[in-house]
Coordinates of C-alpha atoms in Angstrom, one line a residue:
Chain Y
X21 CA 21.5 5.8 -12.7
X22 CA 24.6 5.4 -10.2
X23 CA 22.9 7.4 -7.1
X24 CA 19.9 5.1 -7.5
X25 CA 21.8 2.2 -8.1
X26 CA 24.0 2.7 -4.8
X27 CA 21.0 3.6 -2.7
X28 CA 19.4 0.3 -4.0
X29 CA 22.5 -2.1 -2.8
X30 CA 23.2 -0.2 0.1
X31 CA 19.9 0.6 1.8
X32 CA 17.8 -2.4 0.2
X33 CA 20.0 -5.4 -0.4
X34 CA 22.5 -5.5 2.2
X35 CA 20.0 -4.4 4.8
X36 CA 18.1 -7.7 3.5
X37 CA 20.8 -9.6 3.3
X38 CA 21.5 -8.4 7.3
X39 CA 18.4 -9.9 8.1
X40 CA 19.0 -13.0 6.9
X41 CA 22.2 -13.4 8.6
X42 CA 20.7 -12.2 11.8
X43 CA 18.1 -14.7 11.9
X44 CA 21.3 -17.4 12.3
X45 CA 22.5 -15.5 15.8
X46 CA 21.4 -15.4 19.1
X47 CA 19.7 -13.0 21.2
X48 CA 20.9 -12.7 25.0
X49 CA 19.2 -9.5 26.0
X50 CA 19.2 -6.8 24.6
X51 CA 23.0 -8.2 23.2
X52 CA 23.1 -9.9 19.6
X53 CA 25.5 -12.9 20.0
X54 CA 26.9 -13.8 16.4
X55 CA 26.7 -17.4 15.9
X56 CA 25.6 -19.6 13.4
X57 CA 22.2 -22.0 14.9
X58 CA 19.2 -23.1 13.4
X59 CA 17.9 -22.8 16.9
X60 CA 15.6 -19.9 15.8
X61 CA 14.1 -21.4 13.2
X62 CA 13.6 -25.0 15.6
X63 CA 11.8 -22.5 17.2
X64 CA 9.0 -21.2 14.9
X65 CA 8.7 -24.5 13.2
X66 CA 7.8 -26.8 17.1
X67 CA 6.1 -23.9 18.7
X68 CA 1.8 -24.4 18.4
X69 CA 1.5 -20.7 18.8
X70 CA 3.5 -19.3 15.9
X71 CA 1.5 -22.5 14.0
X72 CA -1.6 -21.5 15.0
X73 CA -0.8 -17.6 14.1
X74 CA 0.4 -18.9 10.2
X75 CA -2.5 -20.6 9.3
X76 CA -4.7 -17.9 10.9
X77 CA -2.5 -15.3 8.5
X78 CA -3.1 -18.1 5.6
X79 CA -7.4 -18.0 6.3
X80 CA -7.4 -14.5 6.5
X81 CA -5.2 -13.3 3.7
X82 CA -7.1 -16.0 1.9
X83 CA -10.1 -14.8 2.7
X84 CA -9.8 -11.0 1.7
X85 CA -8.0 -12.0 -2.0
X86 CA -11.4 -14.2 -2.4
X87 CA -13.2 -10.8 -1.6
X88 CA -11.1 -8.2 -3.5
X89 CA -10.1 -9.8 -6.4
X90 CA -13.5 -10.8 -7.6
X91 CA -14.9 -7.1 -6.4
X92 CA -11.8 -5.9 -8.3
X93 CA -12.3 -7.2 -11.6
X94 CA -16.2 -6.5 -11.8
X95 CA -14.9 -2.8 -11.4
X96 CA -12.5 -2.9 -14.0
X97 CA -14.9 -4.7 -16.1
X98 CA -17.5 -1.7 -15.7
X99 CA -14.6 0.5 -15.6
X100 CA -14.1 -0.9 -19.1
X101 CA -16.7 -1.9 -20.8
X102 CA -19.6 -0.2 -19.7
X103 CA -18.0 3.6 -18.5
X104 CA -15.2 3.2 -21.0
X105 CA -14.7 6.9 -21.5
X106 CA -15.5 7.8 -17.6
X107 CA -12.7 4.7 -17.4
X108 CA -9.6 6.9 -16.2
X109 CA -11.6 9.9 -14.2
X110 CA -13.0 6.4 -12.0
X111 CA -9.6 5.0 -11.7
X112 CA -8.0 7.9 -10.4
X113 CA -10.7 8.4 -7.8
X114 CA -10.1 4.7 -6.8
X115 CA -6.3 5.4 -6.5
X116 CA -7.2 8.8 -4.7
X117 CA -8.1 6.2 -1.5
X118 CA -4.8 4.7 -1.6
X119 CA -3.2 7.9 -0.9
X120 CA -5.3 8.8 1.7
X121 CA -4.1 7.9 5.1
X122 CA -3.1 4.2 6.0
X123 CA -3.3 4.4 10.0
X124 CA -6.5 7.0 9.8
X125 CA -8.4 4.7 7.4
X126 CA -8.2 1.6 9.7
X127 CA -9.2 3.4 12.2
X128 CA -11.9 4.7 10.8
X129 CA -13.5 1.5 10.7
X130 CA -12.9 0.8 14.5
X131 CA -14.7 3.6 15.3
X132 CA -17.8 2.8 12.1
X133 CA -17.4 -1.6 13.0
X134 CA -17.0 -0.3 17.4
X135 CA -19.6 -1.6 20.0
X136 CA -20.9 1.5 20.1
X137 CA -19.5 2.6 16.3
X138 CA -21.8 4.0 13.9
X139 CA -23.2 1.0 12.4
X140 CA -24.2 -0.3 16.0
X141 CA -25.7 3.1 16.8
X142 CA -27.3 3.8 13.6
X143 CA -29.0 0.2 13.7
X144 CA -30.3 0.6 17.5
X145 CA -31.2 4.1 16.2
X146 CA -33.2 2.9 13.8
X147 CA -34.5 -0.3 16.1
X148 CA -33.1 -2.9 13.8
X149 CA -31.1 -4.3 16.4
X150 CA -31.9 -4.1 20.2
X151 CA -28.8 -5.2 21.6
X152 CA -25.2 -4.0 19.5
X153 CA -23.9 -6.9 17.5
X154 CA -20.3 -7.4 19.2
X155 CA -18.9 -9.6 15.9
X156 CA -18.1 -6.6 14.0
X157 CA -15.2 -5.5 16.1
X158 CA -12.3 -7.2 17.7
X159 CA -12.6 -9.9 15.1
X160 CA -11.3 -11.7 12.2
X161 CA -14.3 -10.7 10.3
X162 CA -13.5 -6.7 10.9
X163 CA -9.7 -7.5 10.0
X164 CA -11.2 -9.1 7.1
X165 CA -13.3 -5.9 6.2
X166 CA -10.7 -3.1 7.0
X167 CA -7.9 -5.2 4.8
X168 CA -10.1 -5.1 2.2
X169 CA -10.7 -1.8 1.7
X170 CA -7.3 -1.4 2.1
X171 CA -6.0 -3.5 -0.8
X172 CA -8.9 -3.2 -3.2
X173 CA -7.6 -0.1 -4.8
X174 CA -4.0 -2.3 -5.8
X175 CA -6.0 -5.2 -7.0
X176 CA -7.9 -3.0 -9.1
X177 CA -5.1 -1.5 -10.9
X178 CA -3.4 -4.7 -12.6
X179 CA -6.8 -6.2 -13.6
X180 CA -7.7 -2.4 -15.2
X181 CA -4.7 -2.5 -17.5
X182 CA -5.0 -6.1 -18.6
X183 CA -8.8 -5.6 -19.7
X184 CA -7.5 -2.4 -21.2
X185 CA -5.6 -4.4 -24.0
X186 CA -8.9 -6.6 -24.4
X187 CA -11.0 -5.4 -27.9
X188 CA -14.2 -5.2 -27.3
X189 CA -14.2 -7.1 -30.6
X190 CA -13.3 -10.2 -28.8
X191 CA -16.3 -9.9 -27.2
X192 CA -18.8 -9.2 -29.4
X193 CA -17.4 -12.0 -32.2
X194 CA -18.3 -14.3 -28.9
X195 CA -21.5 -13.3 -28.8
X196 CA -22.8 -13.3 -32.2
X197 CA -21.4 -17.2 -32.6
X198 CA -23.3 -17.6 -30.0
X199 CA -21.6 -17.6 -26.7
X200 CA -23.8 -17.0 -23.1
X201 CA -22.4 -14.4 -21.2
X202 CA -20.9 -16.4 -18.3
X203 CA -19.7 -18.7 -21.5
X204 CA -18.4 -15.4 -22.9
X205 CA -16.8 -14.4 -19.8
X206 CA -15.1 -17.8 -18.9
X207 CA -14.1 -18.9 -22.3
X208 CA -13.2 -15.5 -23.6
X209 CA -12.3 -12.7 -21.0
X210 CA -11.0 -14.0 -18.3
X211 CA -8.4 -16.3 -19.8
X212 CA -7.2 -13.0 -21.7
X213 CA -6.5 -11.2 -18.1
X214 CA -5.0 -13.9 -16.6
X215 CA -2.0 -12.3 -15.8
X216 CA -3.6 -9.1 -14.2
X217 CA -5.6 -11.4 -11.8
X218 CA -2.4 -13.3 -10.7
X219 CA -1.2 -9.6 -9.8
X220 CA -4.2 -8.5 -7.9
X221 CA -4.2 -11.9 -6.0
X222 CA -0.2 -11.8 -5.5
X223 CA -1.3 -8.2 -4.1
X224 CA -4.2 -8.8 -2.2
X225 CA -2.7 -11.8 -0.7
X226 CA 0.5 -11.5 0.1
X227 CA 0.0 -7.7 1.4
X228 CA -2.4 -8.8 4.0
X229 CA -0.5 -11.1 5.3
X230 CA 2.5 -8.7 6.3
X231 CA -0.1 -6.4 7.5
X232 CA 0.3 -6.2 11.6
X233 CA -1.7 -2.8 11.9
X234 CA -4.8 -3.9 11.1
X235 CA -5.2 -6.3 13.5
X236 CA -3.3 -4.2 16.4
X237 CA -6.4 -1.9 16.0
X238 CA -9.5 -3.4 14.9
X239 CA -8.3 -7.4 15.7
X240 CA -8.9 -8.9 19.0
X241 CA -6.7 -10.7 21.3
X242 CA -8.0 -14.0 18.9
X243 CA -7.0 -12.2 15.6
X244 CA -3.8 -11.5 15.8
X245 CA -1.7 -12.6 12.9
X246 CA 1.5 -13.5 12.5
X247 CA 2.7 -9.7 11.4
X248 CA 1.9 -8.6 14.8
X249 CA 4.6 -10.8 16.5
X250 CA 7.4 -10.2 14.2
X251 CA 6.5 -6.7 15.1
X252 CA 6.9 -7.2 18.8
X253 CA 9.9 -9.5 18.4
X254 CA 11.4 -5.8 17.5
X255 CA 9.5 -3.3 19.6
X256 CA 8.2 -4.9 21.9
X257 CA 8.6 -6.2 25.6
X258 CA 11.2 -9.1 25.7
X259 CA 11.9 -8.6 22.2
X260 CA 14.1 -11.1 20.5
X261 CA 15.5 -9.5 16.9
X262 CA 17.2 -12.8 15.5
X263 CA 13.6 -14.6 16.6
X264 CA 11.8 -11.5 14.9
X265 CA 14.1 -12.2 11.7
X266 CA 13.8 -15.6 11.2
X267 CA 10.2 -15.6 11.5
X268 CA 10.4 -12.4 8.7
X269 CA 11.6 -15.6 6.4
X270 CA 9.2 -17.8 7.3
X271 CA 6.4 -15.8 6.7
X272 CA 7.6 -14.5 3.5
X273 CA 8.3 -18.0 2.2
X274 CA 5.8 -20.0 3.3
X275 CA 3.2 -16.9 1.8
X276 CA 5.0 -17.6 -1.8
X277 CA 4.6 -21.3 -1.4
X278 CA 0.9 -20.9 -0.3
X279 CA 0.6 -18.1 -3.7
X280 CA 2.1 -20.4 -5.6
X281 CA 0.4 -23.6 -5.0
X282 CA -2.9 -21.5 -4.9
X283 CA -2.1 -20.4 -8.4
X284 CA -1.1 -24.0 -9.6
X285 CA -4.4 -25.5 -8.3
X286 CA -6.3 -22.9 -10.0
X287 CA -4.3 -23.9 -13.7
X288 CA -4.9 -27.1 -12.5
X289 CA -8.8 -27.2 -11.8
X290 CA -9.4 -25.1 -14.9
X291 CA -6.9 -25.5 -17.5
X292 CA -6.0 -22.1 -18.4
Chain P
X4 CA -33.4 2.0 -22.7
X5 CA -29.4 3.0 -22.5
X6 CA -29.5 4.6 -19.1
X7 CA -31.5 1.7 -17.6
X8 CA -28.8 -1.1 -19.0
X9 CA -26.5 1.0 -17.2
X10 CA -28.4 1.5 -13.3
X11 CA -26.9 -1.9 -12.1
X12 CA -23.3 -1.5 -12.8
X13 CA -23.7 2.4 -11.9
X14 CA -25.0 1.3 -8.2
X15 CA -22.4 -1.8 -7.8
X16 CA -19.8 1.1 -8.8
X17 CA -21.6 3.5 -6.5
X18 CA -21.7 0.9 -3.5
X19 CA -17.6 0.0 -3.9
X20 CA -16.8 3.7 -3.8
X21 CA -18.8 4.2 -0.7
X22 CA -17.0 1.3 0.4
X23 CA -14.1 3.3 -0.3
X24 CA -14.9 6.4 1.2
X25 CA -16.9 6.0 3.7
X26 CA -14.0 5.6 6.6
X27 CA -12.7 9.2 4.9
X28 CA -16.2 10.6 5.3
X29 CA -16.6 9.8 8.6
X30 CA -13.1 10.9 10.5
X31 CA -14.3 13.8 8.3
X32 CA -17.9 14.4 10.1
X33 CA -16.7 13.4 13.3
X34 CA -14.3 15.5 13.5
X35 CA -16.7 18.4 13.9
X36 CA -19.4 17.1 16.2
X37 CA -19.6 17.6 19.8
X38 CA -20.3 14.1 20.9
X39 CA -17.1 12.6 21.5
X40 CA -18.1 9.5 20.5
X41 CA -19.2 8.2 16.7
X42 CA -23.2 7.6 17.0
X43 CA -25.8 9.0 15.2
X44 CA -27.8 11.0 15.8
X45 CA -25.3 13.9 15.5
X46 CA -25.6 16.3 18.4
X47 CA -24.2 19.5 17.3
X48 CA -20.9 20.8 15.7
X49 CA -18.1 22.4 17.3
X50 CA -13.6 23.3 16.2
X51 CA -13.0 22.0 19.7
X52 CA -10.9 18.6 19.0
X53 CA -9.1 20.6 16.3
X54 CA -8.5 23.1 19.3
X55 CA -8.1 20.4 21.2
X56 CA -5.5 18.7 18.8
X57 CA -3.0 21.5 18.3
X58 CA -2.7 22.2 21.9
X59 CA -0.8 19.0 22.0
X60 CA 2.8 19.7 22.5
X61 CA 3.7 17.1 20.7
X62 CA 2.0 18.1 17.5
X63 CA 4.5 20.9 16.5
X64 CA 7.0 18.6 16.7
X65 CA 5.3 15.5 15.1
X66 CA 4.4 18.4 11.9
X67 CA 8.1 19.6 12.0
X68 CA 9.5 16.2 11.8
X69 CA 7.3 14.8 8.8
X70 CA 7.7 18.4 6.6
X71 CA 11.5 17.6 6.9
X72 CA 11.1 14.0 6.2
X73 CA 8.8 15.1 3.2
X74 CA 11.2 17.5 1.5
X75 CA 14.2 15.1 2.0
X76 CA 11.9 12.1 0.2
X77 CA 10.7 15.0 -2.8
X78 CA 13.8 16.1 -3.3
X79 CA 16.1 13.0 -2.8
X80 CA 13.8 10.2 -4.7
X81 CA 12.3 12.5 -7.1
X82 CA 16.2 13.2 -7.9
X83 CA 17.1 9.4 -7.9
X84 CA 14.1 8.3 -9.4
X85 CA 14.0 10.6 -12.5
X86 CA 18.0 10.2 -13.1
X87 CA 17.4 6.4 -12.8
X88 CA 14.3 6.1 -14.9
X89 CA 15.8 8.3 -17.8
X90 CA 18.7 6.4 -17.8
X91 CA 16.7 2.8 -18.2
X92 CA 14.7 4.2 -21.2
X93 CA 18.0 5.1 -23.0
X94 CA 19.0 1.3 -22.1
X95 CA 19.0 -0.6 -25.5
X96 CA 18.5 -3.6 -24.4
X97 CA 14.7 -4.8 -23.8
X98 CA 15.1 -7.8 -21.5
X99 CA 17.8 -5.8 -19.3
X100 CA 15.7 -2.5 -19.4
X101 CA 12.7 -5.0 -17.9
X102 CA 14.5 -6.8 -15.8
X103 CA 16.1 -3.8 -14.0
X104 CA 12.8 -1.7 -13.6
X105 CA 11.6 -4.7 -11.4
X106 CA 13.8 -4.9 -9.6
X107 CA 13.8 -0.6 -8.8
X108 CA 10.0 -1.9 -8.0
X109 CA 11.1 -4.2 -5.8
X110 CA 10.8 -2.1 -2.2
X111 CA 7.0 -1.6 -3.5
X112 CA 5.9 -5.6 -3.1
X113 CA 7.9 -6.8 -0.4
X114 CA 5.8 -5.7 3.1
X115 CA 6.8 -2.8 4.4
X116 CA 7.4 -4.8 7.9
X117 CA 10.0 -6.6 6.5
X118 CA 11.7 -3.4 4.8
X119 CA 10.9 -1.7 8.1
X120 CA 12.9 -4.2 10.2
X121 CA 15.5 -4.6 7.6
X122 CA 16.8 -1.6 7.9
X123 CA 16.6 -1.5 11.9
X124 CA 19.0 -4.5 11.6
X125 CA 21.1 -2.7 9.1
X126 CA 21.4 0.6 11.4
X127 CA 22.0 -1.1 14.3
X128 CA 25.0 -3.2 12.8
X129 CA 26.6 -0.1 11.1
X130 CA 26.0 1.5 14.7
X131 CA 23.6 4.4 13.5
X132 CA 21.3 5.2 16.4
X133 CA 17.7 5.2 15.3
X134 CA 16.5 8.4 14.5
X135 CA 15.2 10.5 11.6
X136 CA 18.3 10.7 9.6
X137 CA 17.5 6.7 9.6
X138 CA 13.5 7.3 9.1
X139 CA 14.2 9.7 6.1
X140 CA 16.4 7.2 4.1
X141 CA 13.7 4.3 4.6
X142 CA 11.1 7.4 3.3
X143 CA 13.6 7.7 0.1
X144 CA 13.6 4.0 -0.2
X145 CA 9.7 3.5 -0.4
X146 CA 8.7 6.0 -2.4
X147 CA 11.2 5.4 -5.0
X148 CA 10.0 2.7 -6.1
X149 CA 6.7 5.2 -7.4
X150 CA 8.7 7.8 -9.1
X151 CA 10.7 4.9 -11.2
X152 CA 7.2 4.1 -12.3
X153 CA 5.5 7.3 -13.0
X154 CA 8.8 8.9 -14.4
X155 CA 9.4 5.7 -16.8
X156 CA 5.1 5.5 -18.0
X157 CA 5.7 9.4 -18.5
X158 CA 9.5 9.0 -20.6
X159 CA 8.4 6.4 -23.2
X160 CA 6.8 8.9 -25.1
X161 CA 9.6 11.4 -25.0
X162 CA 10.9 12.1 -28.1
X163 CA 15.1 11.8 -28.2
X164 CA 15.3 13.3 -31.2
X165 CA 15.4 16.6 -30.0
X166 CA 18.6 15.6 -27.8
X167 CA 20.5 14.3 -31.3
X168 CA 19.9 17.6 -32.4
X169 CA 21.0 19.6 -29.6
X170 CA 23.9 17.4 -29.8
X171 CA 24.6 17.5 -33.4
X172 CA 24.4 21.6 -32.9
X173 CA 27.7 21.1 -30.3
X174 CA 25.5 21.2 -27.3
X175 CA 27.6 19.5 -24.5
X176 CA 25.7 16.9 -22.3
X177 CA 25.4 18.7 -19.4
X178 CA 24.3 21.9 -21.4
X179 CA 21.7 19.2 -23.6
X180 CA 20.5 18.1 -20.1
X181 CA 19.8 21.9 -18.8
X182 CA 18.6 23.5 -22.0
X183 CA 16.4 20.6 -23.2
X184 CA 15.6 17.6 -21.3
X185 CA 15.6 19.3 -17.7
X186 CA 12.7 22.1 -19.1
X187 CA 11.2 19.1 -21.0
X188 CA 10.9 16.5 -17.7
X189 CA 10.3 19.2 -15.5
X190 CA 6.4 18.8 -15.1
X191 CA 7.0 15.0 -14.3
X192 CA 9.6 15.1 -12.0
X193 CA 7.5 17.6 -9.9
X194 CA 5.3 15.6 -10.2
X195 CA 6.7 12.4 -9.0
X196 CA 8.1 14.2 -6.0
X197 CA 4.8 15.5 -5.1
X198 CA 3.3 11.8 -4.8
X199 CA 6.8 11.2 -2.8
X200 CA 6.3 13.5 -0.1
X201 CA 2.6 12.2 0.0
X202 CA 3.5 8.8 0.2
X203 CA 6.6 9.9 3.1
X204 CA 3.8 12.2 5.2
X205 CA 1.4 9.1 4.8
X206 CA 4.5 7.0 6.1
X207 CA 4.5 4.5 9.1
X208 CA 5.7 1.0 9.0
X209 CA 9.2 1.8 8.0
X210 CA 9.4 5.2 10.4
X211 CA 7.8 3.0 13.4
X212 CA 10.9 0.8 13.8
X213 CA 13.4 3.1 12.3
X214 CA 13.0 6.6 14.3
X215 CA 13.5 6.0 17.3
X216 CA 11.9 8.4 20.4
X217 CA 11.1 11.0 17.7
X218 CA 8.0 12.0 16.6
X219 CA 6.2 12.5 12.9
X220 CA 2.2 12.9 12.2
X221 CA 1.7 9.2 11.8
X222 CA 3.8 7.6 15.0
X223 CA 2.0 10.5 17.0
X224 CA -1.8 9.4 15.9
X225 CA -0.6 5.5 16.2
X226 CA 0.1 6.6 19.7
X227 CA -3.0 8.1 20.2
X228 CA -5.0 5.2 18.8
X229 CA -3.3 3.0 20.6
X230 CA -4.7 4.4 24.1
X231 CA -8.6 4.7 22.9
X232 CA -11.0 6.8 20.7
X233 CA -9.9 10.4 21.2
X234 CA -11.6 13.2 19.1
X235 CA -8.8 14.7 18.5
X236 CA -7.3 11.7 16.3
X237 CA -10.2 12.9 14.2
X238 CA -9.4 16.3 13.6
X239 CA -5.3 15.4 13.0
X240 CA -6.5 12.9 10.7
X241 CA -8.3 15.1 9.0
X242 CA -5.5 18.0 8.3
X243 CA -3.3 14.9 7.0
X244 CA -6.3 13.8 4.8
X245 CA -6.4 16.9 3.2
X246 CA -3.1 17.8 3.2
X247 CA -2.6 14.3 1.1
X248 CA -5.2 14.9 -1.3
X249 CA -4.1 18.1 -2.4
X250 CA -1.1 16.5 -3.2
X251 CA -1.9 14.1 -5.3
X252 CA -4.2 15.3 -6.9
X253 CA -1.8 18.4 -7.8
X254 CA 0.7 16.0 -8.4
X255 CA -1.6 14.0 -10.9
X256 CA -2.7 17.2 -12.9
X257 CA 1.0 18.5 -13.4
X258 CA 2.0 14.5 -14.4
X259 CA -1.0 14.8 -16.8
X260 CA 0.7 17.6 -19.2
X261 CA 2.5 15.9 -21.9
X262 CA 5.9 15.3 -21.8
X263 CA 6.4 17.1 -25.6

């Protein structure tokens, strides 16, 4: 356990705990001043821009856990009850996707969501549309659709396991008292995998918003998110690290707060 | 009657995979048609981009680089992870044996930005120029996380009493360890550091602020994708693809034998 231990503190804690240390300095430069100011974090919290950027992050990580999540636990519901013994073989196919390229995947759908991509072509091809339909790309709506491809595959792993321990006994005994199906299904099921779809939520959520790829490639100039300028705060033109790692905090902190009051409305509204 | 209950879930199934695979599918096409640009219809098929592709100078140092990086993640976390995952299922203790395996899971949730620029700070304050020694560690650190998981799902069922006995027969621990549980673990550790080098080749977050000038697979196509739609990306993308299947799925079939 030792080697693992040590590479744990050495490589992931302290280089953490540097962060957080560094987002109290200066920047003059390319020269890190150590100091001890709040003037950083002043910063983030007055300027409209990095504002405007969170609750863009907020709406759009929002959005995609409102997509996956529900997508994610129909499949693990037909993964489960309807292909039980297929179940695994399906699961592992899903996972296969995760494994298979991160940058070439994204990119992918610039070139299928692309003025001239394939669904534009194909459509003119087949004289649906006349004119390409320039939404699709360079938007929040194709950040929207390449994130969730992205993520669906984690969401659906958490929600797969928790319907796993459900018995289908549960169910059945529902519906011979007499339970509808959406009854069945409210009342019954999804109070039982509650903690599987706080996981794929906490996933889907939180994992798009420290995504700054996807928007680099298939975003417009009006979709980047806030990932994008951390990024370039350390590898970018004028790049300011201690700026870069204060805002690093921010996000991170103000994406729990968002997960968790998200989570405690939901409790809240439906008293599970 | 059975089959027809079943059409609708079948096709919502069938439409999510496609939603899955269709971005694989087609850097796969288009990586062998002529038209260099994505439109149907297809014109005709050609190897030119993969031509194209490996005539890059770059390339051969770009596939160089993330081999190296590869090994050093297979052999490095699949070492770690496996010593660290055996030694937490001989941990007693429930609520500590929990509490420590997430916190080894730890690297896996937080965004790889933040673990990416983490470590830039971290190098840069110990004085380590950015490079791949510096890419290779935040490789180890990523992956991990993985074969903590896969090694501990695969070591609940393994059975300890065969180490009492080896024990009680004056084995010594290090000669338990090579005669039993090495031979006994082997298939999972293999592979766990299989899905390791996947997940290090696959790699770009972390590398992208930690390596520096150098090249690997991934910073090489970013570059590329960065200036436009080149063919080319298409046909790289596609080696990597496959490349990263094999692997995991190799990796999943060896992890599949049970652990006796």
């Amino acid at each position: 356990m030792l080697p693992a231990g040590i590479f744990y503190v050495v490589f992931f804690a302290i280089p953490m705990l540097c962060l957080l240390v560094l987002s109290f300095w200066r920047a003059k430069g390319f020269e890190l001043i150590p100091d001890f100011t709040l003037d950083n974090y002043h910063k983030i919290f007055t300027s409209p821009l990095y504002r405007a950027l969170m609750l863009r992050t907020i709406g759009v990580a929002f959005t995609t856990a409102l997509i996956v999540v529900p997508v994610a636990f129909a499949i693990s519901y037909v993964m489960r009850f309807v292909f039980e013994r297929r179940g695994q073989l399906i699961l592992q196919i899903i996972l296969l996707s995760l494994f298979s390229g991160y940058l070439v995947r994204i990119y992918a759908w610039r070139t299928i969501l692309g003025k001239q991509g394939l669904l534009n072509s194909t459509l003119q091809w087949l004289g649906i549309i006349e004119q390409p339909l320039e939404f699709l790309i360079y938007s929040n709506i194709a950040v929207v659709i390449t994130l969730s491809g992205l993520l669906l595959p984690l969401a659906v792993l958490p929600l797969y396991s928790a319907m796993l321990n459900v018995s289908r006994d549960y169910i059945e005994a529902a519906r011979d008292l007499g339970a509808g199906k959406l009854h069945t299904l409210r009342t019954v099921l999804v109070p039982m995998v509650i903690p599987g779809l706080r996981t794929a939520f906490a996933f889907a959520f939180l994992l798009s918003a420290g995504d700054f790829v996807t928007p680099a490639l298939v975003g417009g100039s009006q979709s980047m998110l806030i990932g994008n300028i951390v990024a370039d705060q350390f590898r970018g033109i004028g790049s300011n690290w201690p700026l870069g790692a204060g805002m690093a905090f921010v996000v991170v902190a103000v994406m729990l707060l968002a997960y968790l009051t998200v989570m405690r409305l939901i409790r809240w509204i439906t008293r599970w | 009657m059975v089959a027809l209950r079943k059409i609708l879930p079948a096709s919502f199934l069938a439409v999510v995979l496609a939603y899955l695979y269709a971005p694989i599918a087609v850097i796969v096409i288009f990586s062998f048609t002529t038209s260099p640009r994505l439109s149907i219809p297809i014109e005709g098929l050609t190897l030119a981009w993969y031509a194209n592709a490996f005539a890059n100078p770059l390339i051969t140092t770009a596939l160089r680089n993330s081999l190296i990086l590869a090994v050093i993640s297979a052999v490095l976390s699949g070492a770690m992870g496996a010593a660290f995952a055996f030694w937490l299922v001989t941990l007693k203790r429930a609520r500590l044996r929990a509490t420590l395996l997430t916190a080894s899971l730890m690297p896996a949730i937080v965004p790889l930005l933040v673990i990416g620029i983490a470590l830039a700070v971290f190098f840069r304050g110990v004085g380590m120029q950015q490079g791949l020694l510096n890419a290779a560690i935040g490789h180890v650190l990523v992956s991990l996380p993985f074969v903590v998981l896969t090694m501990n799902a695969r070591l609940e069922t393994f059975d300890f009493s065969v180490l009492e006995a080896a024990r009680d027969l004056g084995a010594t621990p290090s000669r338990a360890f090579r005669d039993i549980t090495f031979p006994l673990i082997r298939p999972s550790v293999i592979g766990a550091a299989m899905l390791a080098a996947a997940l290090s080749l696959d790699e770009f977050v972390v590398t992208w602020f930690n390596v520096g000038n150098q090249q690997t697979v991934p910073v090489l196509v970013w570059g590329l994708m960065r200036r436009g739609i080149d063919p080319s990306i298409n046909a790289i993308a596609t080696v990597l693809l496959s490349v990263l299947v094999c692997l995991v799925v190799a990796s999943n079939i060896i992890n599949r034998k049970k652990v006796k």
